[in-house]
Amino acid sequence: MKKIAVLNNKGGVGKSTVAVQISHGLSMLGFKVILVDLDGQNDSSLFLGISEKDYNKTFFDLIDKRNDVKLEDCIINARESLDLLPNSHIEEINAEFYRESRIDLILNEKLQGLENLGYDFVVVDCGPQRTRINDSVLCYVDNIVMPVQVEAAAVRACGSIYEYLSDLRLSPDKISLIIPNMYDQRTRDAKENLEFLREFFKDEDNIVTNPINRRVKITEAGKMGKTVFEYDEESAQQFFEVLERLVKKVG
Ligand SMILES: Nc1ncnc2c1ncn2[C@@H]1O[C@H](COP(=O)(O)OP(=O)(O)OP(=O)(O)O)[C@@H](O)[C@H]1O
Ligand SMILES: [Mg+2]
């Protein structure tokens, strides 16, 4: 079972979008996938068309010591071969994780059952910024996929992932893919920023993927609870290219 975090400290760069597309894409390639939504706004659940009314037990119930909830009871099916573990009360989860002394082990313990349920991939959608939850996710996963918005401030800040990993005493080798997102082909500015990103990671083996273009259809798909594979052929093609790289690198 491969464990992947979709993470970037910056908000609004496309983490939830990428988490949803790679999860659905992997399931379409025949893998059994679970998306763990640890983004407090439940965006990845919503992008899959699943809202609060569709679930009653969540990741929060799993870690709530007053409850004795089985992992299976918190999982809902989203698509063929794609399941979802939603969250609620994210601040309380974060507070609870602050009280845990072994943050490096907590998710292994709480999500232990996933292996037996036969998943090939666990994809974790992370919220922005450094949080205790994100610390725990970085310890849990073997692979990090980082979407970076192709925009000056965002590409310049992308090195902060190394600091974050170093502070947690984790290896930078966990970074598997950098996905330039919201790329606007028409502007010179975007081309320069993409070039900067490639240059920045040039010593890493083939880590920066082709960019995902900025397309209104991606936003629309999310709002309708559809993935790009169900709504936008052009973006679907771009995500398939990213998936090919991901499977080669991680699979
Ligand atoms: N390539 C793209 N083209 C157009 N819109 C996009 C693209 N990628 C993401 N978006 C849109 O940008 C917004 C932010 O994306 P998303 O929610 O995936 O970011 P995030 O990094 O998860 O944000 P947060 O930090 O709040 O969790 C959403 O409305 C999404 O539909
Ligand atoms: Mg998000």
GROMACS .gro file of C-alpha atoms and ligand atoms in nm, residues 10-18 39 41 43 47 125-128 181-183 212-216 218-220 222, ligand 1:
model
   60
   10LYS     CA    1   0.026   2.769   0.080
   11GLY     CA    2  -0.351   2.787   0.057
   12GLY     CA    3  -0.552   2.772  -0.262
   13VAL     CA    4  -0.284   2.623  -0.487
   14GLY     CA    5  -0.485   2.318  -0.592
   15LYS     CA    6  -0.411   2.057  -0.323
   16SER     CA    7  -0.770   1.932  -0.297
   17THR     CA    8  -0.815   1.944  -0.673
   18VAL     CA    9  -0.499   1.742  -0.733
   39ASP     CA   10  -0.857   1.944   0.479
   41GLN     CA   11  -1.307   2.268   0.453
   43ASP     CA   12  -1.309   2.037  -0.026
   47PHE     CA   13  -1.521   1.789  -0.524
  125ASP     CA   14  -0.552   1.576   0.113
  126CYS     CA   15  -0.389   1.820   0.356
  127GLY     CA   16  -0.502   2.164   0.462
  128PRO     CA   17  -0.268   2.462   0.421
  181ASN     CA   18  -0.079   2.414  -1.142
  182MET     CA   19  -0.300   2.693  -1.280
  183TYR     CA   20  -0.057   2.745  -1.563
  212ILE     CA   21  -0.181   2.164  -1.542
  213ASN     CA   22  -0.338   2.456  -1.723
  214ARG     CA   23  -0.564   2.707  -1.555
  215ARG     CA   24  -0.909   2.617  -1.682
  216VAL     CA   25  -1.250   2.736  -1.572
  218ILE     CA   26  -1.165   2.257  -1.341
  219THR     CA   27  -1.340   2.497  -1.103
  220GLU     CA   28  -1.677   2.413  -1.253
  222GLY     CA   29  -1.531   2.082  -0.849
  252LIG     N1   30  -0.580   2.426  -1.282
  252LIG     C1   31  -0.683   2.495  -1.232
  252LIG     N2   32  -0.754   2.577  -1.312
  252LIG     C2   33  -0.858   2.648  -1.264
  252LIG     N3   34  -0.901   2.642  -1.138
  252LIG     C3   35  -0.833   2.562  -1.053
  252LIG     C4   36  -0.722   2.483  -1.094
  252LIG     N4   37  -0.676   2.414  -0.987
  252LIG     C5   38  -0.756   2.448  -0.884
  252LIG     N5   39  -0.850   2.535  -0.922
  252LIG     C6   40  -0.954   2.601  -0.840
  252LIG     O1   41  -0.889   2.684  -0.745
  252LIG     C7   42  -0.955   2.681  -0.619
  252LIG     C8   43  -0.857   2.633  -0.513
  252LIG     O2   44  -0.823   2.498  -0.541
  252LIG     P1   45  -0.814   2.389  -0.425
  252LIG     O3   46  -0.932   2.399  -0.336
  252LIG     O4   47  -0.786   2.260  -0.491
  252LIG     O5   48  -0.684   2.444  -0.352
  252LIG     P2   49  -0.624   2.399  -0.209
  252LIG     O6   50  -0.478   2.414  -0.220
  252LIG     O7   51  -0.677   2.268  -0.174
  252LIG     O8   52  -0.686   2.511  -0.114
  252LIG     P3   53  -0.682   2.510   0.047
  252LIG     O9   54  -0.547   2.558   0.085
  252LIG    O10   55  -0.793   2.604   0.084
  252LIG    O11   56  -0.706   2.369   0.093
  252LIG     C9   57  -1.076   2.588  -0.637
  252LIG    O12   58  -1.187   2.667  -0.668
  252LIG    C10   59  -1.037   2.503  -0.759
  252LIG    O13   60  -1.150   2.460  -0.831
   0.00000   0.00000   0.00000
